[in-house]
Amino acid sequence: MTHDVVAEQTREQEARPERSECEGRAAILSTHGLVKDFGKLRAVDGLDMQVRAGDIFGFLGPNGAGKTTVIRLVLGLIHPTSGHAEVAGHRVPGELKEALRHVGGFVDDPTFYPLMSARRNLRLLGSMTGPVSEERIAEVLEIVGLSDRADSRVGGFSHGMKQRLGIAQALLHAPELVVLDEPTSGLDPRGMKDVRELIRDLGRGGVTVFLSSHLLHEVQQVCTRAVIIDHGRVVVQGSVAELRPQGLAVKVMTDDQTKAGGTARAMFGAGAVAEDDGYLVVQAGDDVPELVRRLVADDLAVRSVVPATDQGLEDYFLELTARGMRPPETEAPEPSEQVAPDPEVATPGDSVPSAEVAPPEGSAPSAEPGPPEDAAPPEDVAPIGRASPDDEESAPPVRAASPAPAAEETPPASWPRVTIVVERPGGAGQPETRVLRPAGAGDGSLPAGGDEASPPSPADSTAPPADRSAPASADGAAVPPVDRTEPVVTDRPGPGPTYRAAPSSASRVVRSPAYGALPVSVYRAAPGSLRAPVASSSPSPHSTEGRRR
Amino acid sequence: MSPGGVCACPPTPPPERHAGESCHGSTRPAMRGAHHGPLHREWTKLLFTWRTYLIWGGLAAIPFLMALALYISDTGPGPGEGPHFMSRVLENGLYVPVSALAALLLVLLPLAAAVLGSYLIAGEAELGTLRAILLRPQSRGSLIVSKWVVAVLTLFVGLALVVAAGILFGALFFGLEPLVTLSGTTVSIAEGIGLIVLTALFALAAMACMISLALLFSTLTNSSLTALIATFVVFIVVQILVTFSFFDWLEPYVFSSYFGEYMNFFRDPIAWRPIGEALLVFGLWSAGLTALAWLVFRRKDILS
C-alpha cells in the first residue's frame, strides 16, 4: 500500500504545480490567517502553518488550545471567521469537496454506526469518497488488526478498536493526507506502539500525516515536523529536532545517590541537580561522559544513566504554551524597551542561563489581560535572576548584592507571577526555566489569596521591605560574577513592585548588552494560577487550563 | 494493527493515468468496487436503526388492533363518532384501512414523521457520525436531500404496511364489500382499494411537510429529542391557533388544515380541486422548509 502511496504522491505533486512551494516541497496543507470566533471567544487566532507533503506533522497543544477547532476548520466542518486553509491545492472553504478527496482521517473520536459491522461501516463511509472494493476493505482491516472482528457490530467495540477502525477508514482510499486527531488516545501500550509504527510506515510511504496530539513523546518519536499551538496561535513551528530541548537532562542511578548528588552539584551547580523518584536528574548538557567519569572516579557504581526526555519536553512544552498566554501584540512595548539596555536582565552563566521569577501567588488581578492602568505603572520591569528549584523551598534565593532602592515596597497582593526566560546564546535556542520567587515568598509570609481582583494600591507599598527580597541596585554594576553553584537574583529597583510583569502580560524579548544577543522573554502567568500559594518549581504556574475558556 | 500489514503489501505498479481522472488513491484499479449512491447509503443507515422497525411495526399494528377491537366488541362508534368511516367498518372490511389512515393522520403519523425527520441530522450529530460523513467529499445539499427522500420513503413503507394490514385484517374479520362513497354511489372493491392507495399517498404528501419541518429543527439543534419536541410543539400550537376565529386568516396557509382533504377521494366523482390545492400547499411547505433546512445546514458549524 505504501508503495502505491508514494506513486500517488509523486503523481499528485506533478499534477499540481500551482501548489505553493515551501522549502522545496509542496505544502499539502496550509492555513492562512485562520481566525475562528465562537461568540466572543477567539478559538483560533490568525493561525498560519504549513504542512509539507511527506511530513509526519505533529500538531501539539494543550487541551483547549484549539487543535480540534483547527482540524475542523481545515476539513471544512466549521467555517472560519476569516482566513482560509489550503488542502492539496484546494482552498477551504470554497473547494471543500475537491480538497476532501485527498484527505482521510477523523476528528475527535472516530464514529461509526453502532448497529453495523465494521466492514459495513467502512463500505458505507468509503462509498462517500468513491468506489471501494471489498478487497481494499479487507486490506485496511488487516492493517489495523481488526480482520477477525470485521463482521462484528461496531457498537460492541472498545474505544481502542474504534480508534483502529477510524484509522482504517482514513486509509481506505489511500489518501495523500491523513489527518488523525489523537489516534492513540484510549489505546493500550501495544496499540499505541502499533499506531505509531503504522504512522511511521505511512510516512515512509510518502503519505503526509497530520497527527494531532498532546503527547509530546509521541510527537517526538513519530513526527518530522511539528507545530505547537496555544490559544489558537502558533507558539512554535519547525522540525521536531529543532523543537526538542537541546540540553537534555539525564537521570542517574548509583549505589550512593547522596554522594553522587554531591559530585553532580560540584560539576553543574545545585540548580542543575534535582531528584526524581530516587533518580538524580542532572542537567548535564553535553557533559554526560564527564559526569559519568567523575562518578566512577568517585568510586560510585553507576547503575543507569537514562535521558530524562519526557521531563525535558514537558517542561519545554509547558514553557512554550505559557508563552502562548500573551495577548496579541497590541500590548505596549515600552517596558521591554526600558529593559533592553539593562545589563542585569541576563545573568551571565552557562549552566542555568535562564530563570523564572515567581512572585508570591497571593492574588491575580484579573483573568483577562487588563488595561495597563490595571496594574502598577510599568516603568519598571521584572527582575531577572536565577536560582535552583531546590533553593525555593529552603532558603530565599541569593540576591545580587546591591543597595535597597528607596522605593522598595512590599510585593502587592496582586503580584503577578513573572516568568523570565533567558535563551542560551548560540545554543539551541532552547530556553530553560527555573521558578524563582522573591525571598520569603515560599513560606507563606507573603500575601496570599483573597485579593485576586485588587490591583496594587499605594497602600501595598507600605509593607515592610523585610518581606521582600533584597533589592538590587538600579545600575548594572551589581551583577555578580558568573557562578554555577550560586543562584543569583538581581532586582532592579523602581517605584513599583520589583517583581512585576507587564500589566498586559505581554511577552517581550529583551536583548541584553551584557550577554550578547540574549533574548529574554518576560511574561506573566495565568492569574488563575496565582491563587494557590507558590509551592515549588512545579510547572503549575504555566498551567494553561481555564484561562480563556 | 501489525505494521507488517503495511509493509507486507506487495508493491503494485502505479496505475495508468486516464485523462480527466483525479489522481487520488480511490481511482486505482484496486479500488474498483461497488459504488453506492447517497440514497442507498441513507436507506442502509435507516435499516440499521431500531427506530425504523418500531415505526413500521407500530403502523402495521394499528389496523390490526382496530379491526380486532371492533370485531370483539361488535359495536362500532355511531355515525359521526370516532375517525371517519369507523362506523362503517363492521359492515365492510374495506373501511378498516380507510379509518386506520384517518385515525393515524391526526396524531400518530405526524409523530412518526417528526421522529424520522428530527433524527435525520441531529441523530447523526448525537451519534457523532455527522462529522465523519462530512469529512467525505459529498456536498451537504445532496446529503440533506437524500436524507429527506429516504425519510419520505420510510413513511411510504409504513403507509403501505397500514394499507396492506388494513385490507388483510379487514378481509379476515369483516370481509370485503364494494365501497359506498360519501356521495352514496358504490364502487367496486378494486376501485375502492385504488381510492385507499390514493388516500395513503395523500397522507404521505402531508407527512412530507412534517418531515421537512422536523428536518429544519434537526439542523438547528444537535439533539434529536429537542428537534422532535420543537416540531411537535409547533404542530400542536398551530393546530390550536386555527381553531380560534381570530386566527381564521391563518388557516389557508397552514399545511395541517389540509390533512382532511383526503375525504374528497371518496366522493363520486372525486373532487380533485381541493385535493390539488392541498397537494400544492404540501409541496410548497415541503420545498420551503427543506430549502430552509439546507440553508441552515450549508453554513452550519459542525461541532458535534
Short mmCIF file of N, CA, C and O in Angstrom, two decimals, chain B residues 116-189:
data_model
loop_
_atom_site.label_atom_id
_atom_site.label_comp_id
_atom_site.label_asym_id
_atom_site.label_seq_id
_atom_site.Cartn_x
_atom_site.Cartn_y
_atom_site.Cartn_z
N LEU B 116 -38.86 10.68 12.45
CA LEU B 116 -37.95 10.40 11.33
C LEU B 116 -37.19 11.66 10.93
O LEU B 116 -35.97 11.63 10.74
N GLY B 117 -37.92 12.76 10.81
CA GLY B 117 -37.29 14.00 10.35
C GLY B 117 -36.30 14.55 11.34
O GLY B 117 -35.21 15.00 10.96
N SER B 118 -36.64 14.48 12.61
CA SER B 118 -35.75 15.11 13.59
C SER B 118 -34.48 14.31 13.80
O SER B 118 -33.49 14.84 14.29
N TYR B 119 -34.50 13.03 13.45
CA TYR B 119 -33.27 12.24 13.58
C TYR B 119 -32.33 12.42 12.40
O TYR B 119 -31.17 12.04 12.49
N LEU B 120 -32.81 13.00 11.34
CA LEU B 120 -32.01 12.98 10.11
C LEU B 120 -30.64 13.61 10.32
O LEU B 120 -29.62 13.01 10.00
N ILE B 121 -30.61 14.81 10.85
CA ILE B 121 -29.32 15.48 11.06
C ILE B 121 -28.91 15.39 12.53
O ILE B 121 -27.79 14.98 12.85
N ALA B 122 -29.84 15.75 13.41
CA ALA B 122 -29.48 15.77 14.83
C ALA B 122 -29.14 14.37 15.33
O ALA B 122 -28.28 14.22 16.20
N GLY B 123 -29.79 13.35 14.78
CA GLY B 123 -29.49 11.99 15.20
C GLY B 123 -28.06 11.62 14.87
O GLY B 123 -27.35 11.01 15.67
N GLU B 124 -27.61 12.03 13.69
CA GLU B 124 -26.22 11.76 13.31
C GLU B 124 -25.26 12.60 14.13
O GLU B 124 -24.14 12.18 14.43
N ALA B 125 -25.72 13.81 14.47
CA ALA B 125 -24.86 14.66 15.31
C ALA B 125 -24.69 14.02 16.68
O ALA B 125 -23.59 14.01 17.23
N GLU B 126 -25.78 13.47 17.20
CA GLU B 126 -25.70 12.80 18.50
C GLU B 126 -24.77 11.61 18.45
O GLU B 126 -24.00 11.35 19.36
N LEU B 127 -24.85 10.91 17.37
CA LEU B 127 -24.03 9.71 17.20
C LEU B 127 -22.57 10.08 16.93
O LEU B 127 -21.67 9.27 17.13
N GLY B 128 -22.36 11.31 16.48
CA GLY B 128 -21.01 11.73 16.13
C GLY B 128 -20.65 11.39 14.70
O GLY B 128 -19.57 11.73 14.23
N THR B 129 -21.55 10.71 14.01
CA THR B 129 -21.23 10.29 12.65
C THR B 129 -21.36 11.43 11.65
O THR B 129 -20.87 11.33 10.54
N LEU B 130 -22.02 12.51 12.10
CA LEU B 130 -22.19 13.64 11.18
C LEU B 130 -20.82 14.16 10.72
O LEU B 130 -20.59 14.40 9.54
N ARG B 131 -19.91 14.32 11.68
CA ARG B 131 -18.60 14.83 11.30
C ARG B 131 -17.85 13.82 10.45
O ARG B 131 -17.05 14.20 9.59
N ALA B 132 -18.11 12.53 10.70
CA ALA B 132 -17.43 11.52 9.90
C ALA B 132 -17.89 11.57 8.45
O ALA B 132 -17.08 11.50 7.52
N ILE B 133 -19.19 11.74 8.24
CA ILE B 133 -19.67 11.73 6.85
C ILE B 133 -19.36 13.05 6.17
O ILE B 133 -19.18 13.10 4.96
N LEU B 134 -19.25 14.12 6.95
CA LEU B 134 -18.94 15.41 6.31
C LEU B 134 -17.46 15.54 6.00
O LEU B 134 -17.04 16.49 5.34
N LEU B 135 -16.65 14.60 6.47
CA LEU B 135 -15.24 14.59 6.07
C LEU B 135 -15.07 13.90 4.73
O LEU B 135 -13.96 13.80 4.22
N ARG B 136 -16.16 13.41 4.20
CA ARG B 136 -16.11 12.76 2.89
C ARG B 136 -16.52 13.77 1.84
O ARG B 136 -17.34 14.67 2.11
N PRO B 137 -15.99 13.64 0.65
CA PRO B 137 -16.28 14.65 -0.37
C PRO B 137 -17.69 14.54 -0.93
O PRO B 137 -17.90 14.10 -2.05
N GLN B 138 -18.64 14.91 -0.12
CA GLN B 138 -20.03 14.95 -0.56
C GLN B 138 -20.57 16.31 -0.17
O GLN B 138 -20.20 16.84 0.87
N SER B 139 -21.45 16.83 -0.97
CA SER B 139 -21.99 18.14 -0.64
C SER B 139 -23.07 17.98 0.43
O SER B 139 -23.74 16.95 0.52
N ARG B 140 -23.16 19.00 1.23
CA ARG B 140 -24.17 18.96 2.29
C ARG B 140 -25.57 18.97 1.71
O ARG B 140 -26.49 18.42 2.29
N GLY B 141 -25.71 19.62 0.55
CA GLY B 141 -27.01 19.68 -0.07
C GLY B 141 -27.52 18.31 -0.47
O GLY B 141 -28.66 17.95 -0.18
N SER B 142 -26.65 17.53 -1.11
CA SER B 142 -27.10 16.20 -1.53
C SER B 142 -27.38 15.34 -0.31
O SER B 142 -28.28 14.49 -0.33
N LEU B 143 -26.64 15.57 0.74
CA LEU B 143 -26.87 14.80 1.97
C LEU B 143 -28.27 15.07 2.51
O LEU B 143 -29.04 14.16 2.82
N ILE B 144 -28.61 16.34 2.56
CA ILE B 144 -29.88 16.71 3.18
C ILE B 144 -31.04 16.26 2.31
O ILE B 144 -32.07 15.77 2.80
N VAL B 145 -30.88 16.38 1.00
CA VAL B 145 -31.97 15.97 0.11
C VAL B 145 -32.16 14.46 0.16
O VAL B 145 -33.28 13.96 0.25
N SER B 146 -31.03 13.73 0.14
CA SER B 146 -31.17 12.27 0.16
C SER B 146 -31.76 11.82 1.49
O SER B 146 -32.53 10.85 1.54
N LYS B 147 -31.41 12.50 2.54
CA LYS B 147 -31.99 12.15 3.84
C LYS B 147 -33.50 12.39 3.85
O LYS B 147 -34.26 11.57 4.36
N TRP B 148 -33.89 13.51 3.28
CA TRP B 148 -35.32 13.82 3.23
C TRP B 148 -36.06 12.77 2.40
O TRP B 148 -37.10 12.24 2.81
N VAL B 149 -35.49 12.44 1.26
CA VAL B 149 -36.14 11.46 0.38
C VAL B 149 -36.27 10.12 1.09
O VAL B 149 -37.32 9.47 1.04
N VAL B 150 -35.22 9.72 1.78
CA VAL B 150 -35.25 8.42 2.44
C VAL B 150 -36.25 8.42 3.60
O VAL B 150 -36.93 7.41 3.84
N ALA B 151 -36.39 9.54 4.28
CA ALA B 151 -37.38 9.61 5.35
C ALA B 151 -38.78 9.48 4.77
O ALA B 151 -39.63 8.76 5.32
N VAL B 152 -39.02 10.14 3.65
CA VAL B 152 -40.32 10.02 3.00
C VAL B 152 -40.55 8.57 2.57
O VAL B 152 -41.65 8.02 2.72
N LEU B 153 -39.47 7.96 2.07
CA LEU B 153 -39.56 6.57 1.63
C LEU B 153 -39.90 5.65 2.80
O LEU B 153 -40.68 4.69 2.67
N THR B 154 -39.32 5.93 3.94
CA THR B 154 -39.60 5.13 5.13
C THR B 154 -41.08 5.22 5.49
O THR B 154 -41.73 4.21 5.80
N LEU B 155 -41.62 6.43 5.42
CA LEU B 155 -43.04 6.59 5.72
C LEU B 155 -43.90 5.93 4.64
O LEU B 155 -44.98 5.42 4.93
N PHE B 156 -43.39 5.95 3.43
CA PHE B 156 -44.12 5.27 2.36
C PHE B 156 -44.27 3.79 2.68
O PHE B 156 -45.34 3.21 2.55
N VAL B 157 -43.17 3.20 3.12
CA VAL B 157 -43.23 1.79 3.52
C VAL B 157 -44.21 1.62 4.67
O VAL B 157 -45.02 0.68 4.68
N GLY B 158 -44.16 2.54 5.62
CA GLY B 158 -45.07 2.46 6.76
C GLY B 158 -46.52 2.54 6.32
O GLY B 158 -47.37 1.75 6.77
N LEU B 159 -46.82 3.47 5.41
CA LEU B 159 -48.20 3.62 4.94
C LEU B 159 -48.62 2.41 4.13
O LEU B 159 -49.78 1.97 4.20
N ALA B 160 -47.69 1.86 3.37
CA ALA B 160 -48.01 0.64 2.62
C ALA B 160 -48.37 -0.48 3.57
O ALA B 160 -49.30 -1.26 3.32
N LEU B 161 -47.66 -0.53 4.69
CA LEU B 161 -47.97 -1.56 5.70
C LEU B 161 -49.36 -1.32 6.28
O LEU B 161 -50.11 -2.27 6.52
N VAL B 162 -49.72 -0.05 6.51
CA VAL B 162 -51.05 0.26 7.05
C VAL B 162 -52.12 -0.22 6.08
O VAL B 162 -53.09 -0.91 6.47
N VAL B 163 -51.95 0.11 4.82
CA VAL B 163 -52.95 -0.25 3.81
C VAL B 163 -53.03 -1.78 3.69
O VAL B 163 -54.12 -2.38 3.72
N ALA B 164 -51.85 -2.41 3.60
CA ALA B 164 -51.83 -3.87 3.43
C ALA B 164 -52.44 -4.56 4.64
O ALA B 164 -53.31 -5.45 4.50
N ALA B 165 -52.01 -4.14 5.83
CA ALA B 165 -52.53 -4.77 7.04
C ALA B 165 -54.02 -4.47 7.18
O ALA B 165 -54.80 -5.34 7.59
N GLY B 166 -54.43 -3.26 6.82
CA GLY B 166 -55.85 -2.90 6.92
C GLY B 166 -56.70 -3.76 6.03
O GLY B 166 -57.74 -4.29 6.46
N ILE B 167 -56.26 -3.92 4.79
CA ILE B 167 -57.06 -4.73 3.87
C ILE B 167 -57.07 -6.18 4.32
O ILE B 167 -58.11 -6.85 4.33
N LEU B 168 -55.88 -6.65 4.74
CA LEU B 168 -55.77 -8.05 5.16
C LEU B 168 -56.69 -8.33 6.35
O LEU B 168 -57.51 -9.26 6.31
N PHE B 169 -56.57 -7.51 7.39
CA PHE B 169 -57.36 -7.81 8.59
C PHE B 169 -58.82 -7.42 8.42
O PHE B 169 -59.71 -8.04 9.02
N GLY B 170 -59.09 -6.43 7.58
CA GLY B 170 -60.46 -6.10 7.26
C GLY B 170 -61.16 -7.28 6.58
O GLY B 170 -62.28 -7.65 6.92
N ALA B 171 -60.41 -7.89 5.64
CA ALA B 171 -60.98 -9.04 4.93
C ALA B 171 -61.16 -10.22 5.88
O ALA B 171 -62.17 -10.92 5.83
N LEU B 172 -60.18 -10.43 6.76
CA LEU B 172 -60.25 -11.57 7.68
C LEU B 172 -61.40 -11.42 8.67
O LEU B 172 -62.14 -12.37 8.93
N PHE B 173 -61.54 -10.21 9.23
CA PHE B 173 -62.52 -10.04 10.29
C PHE B 173 -63.93 -9.75 9.76
O PHE B 173 -64.91 -10.22 10.30
N PHE B 174 -64.00 -8.94 8.70
CA PHE B 174 -65.32 -8.47 8.29
C PHE B 174 -65.66 -8.82 6.85
O PHE B 174 -66.79 -8.68 6.43
N GLY B 175 -64.71 -9.24 6.05
CA GLY B 175 -64.96 -9.49 4.65
C GLY B 175 -65.00 -8.20 3.85
O GLY B 175 -65.33 -7.15 4.38
N LEU B 176 -64.59 -8.27 2.58
CA LEU B 176 -64.54 -7.06 1.76
C LEU B 176 -65.82 -6.94 0.94
O LEU B 176 -66.27 -7.90 0.32
N GLU B 177 -66.38 -5.78 0.97
CA GLU B 177 -67.57 -5.49 0.18
C GLU B 177 -67.27 -4.30 -0.71
O GLU B 177 -66.34 -3.55 -0.44
N PRO B 178 -68.06 -4.12 -1.77
CA PRO B 178 -67.90 -2.90 -2.57
C PRO B 178 -68.09 -1.67 -1.69
O PRO B 178 -68.89 -1.67 -0.76
N LEU B 179 -67.31 -0.65 -2.01
CA LEU B 179 -67.23 0.54 -1.15
C LEU B 179 -68.35 1.51 -1.49
O LEU B 179 -68.62 1.78 -2.67
N VAL B 180 -69.01 2.00 -0.47
CA VAL B 180 -70.03 3.04 -0.70
C VAL B 180 -69.36 4.39 -0.47
O VAL B 180 -68.79 4.66 0.58
N THR B 181 -69.41 5.25 -1.51
CA THR B 181 -68.75 6.56 -1.38
C THR B 181 -69.60 7.50 -0.55
O THR B 181 -70.75 7.21 -0.21
N LEU B 182 -69.01 8.67 -0.24
CA LEU B 182 -69.74 9.68 0.53
C LEU B 182 -70.92 10.22 -0.28
O LEU B 182 -71.89 10.71 0.28
N SER B 183 -70.80 10.12 -1.59
CA SER B 183 -71.88 10.61 -2.43
C SER B 183 -73.00 9.58 -2.55
O SER B 183 -74.00 9.81 -3.24
N GLY B 184 -72.82 8.42 -1.94
CA GLY B 184 -73.87 7.40 -1.94
C GLY B 184 -73.73 6.37 -3.03
O GLY B 184 -74.43 5.38 -3.03
N THR B 185 -72.81 6.58 -3.97
CA THR B 185 -72.63 5.60 -5.03
C THR B 185 -71.75 4.47 -4.53
O THR B 185 -71.08 4.59 -3.52
N THR B 186 -71.78 3.39 -5.28
CA THR B 186 -70.97 2.23 -4.89
C THR B 186 -69.88 2.01 -5.92
O THR B 186 -70.13 2.09 -7.12
N VAL B 187 -68.67 1.78 -5.43
CA VAL B 187 -67.56 1.46 -6.35
C VAL B 187 -67.08 0.06 -6.02
O VAL B 187 -67.23 -0.43 -4.90
N SER B 188 -66.45 -0.57 -7.01
CA SER B 188 -66.01 -1.95 -6.83
C SER B 188 -64.90 -2.03 -5.80
O SER B 188 -64.28 -1.02 -5.44
N ILE B 189 -64.61 -3.25 -5.35
CA ILE B 189 -63.55 -3.46 -4.35
C ILE B 189 -62.22 -2.97 -4.89
O ILE B 189 -61.46 -2.27 -4.21
#
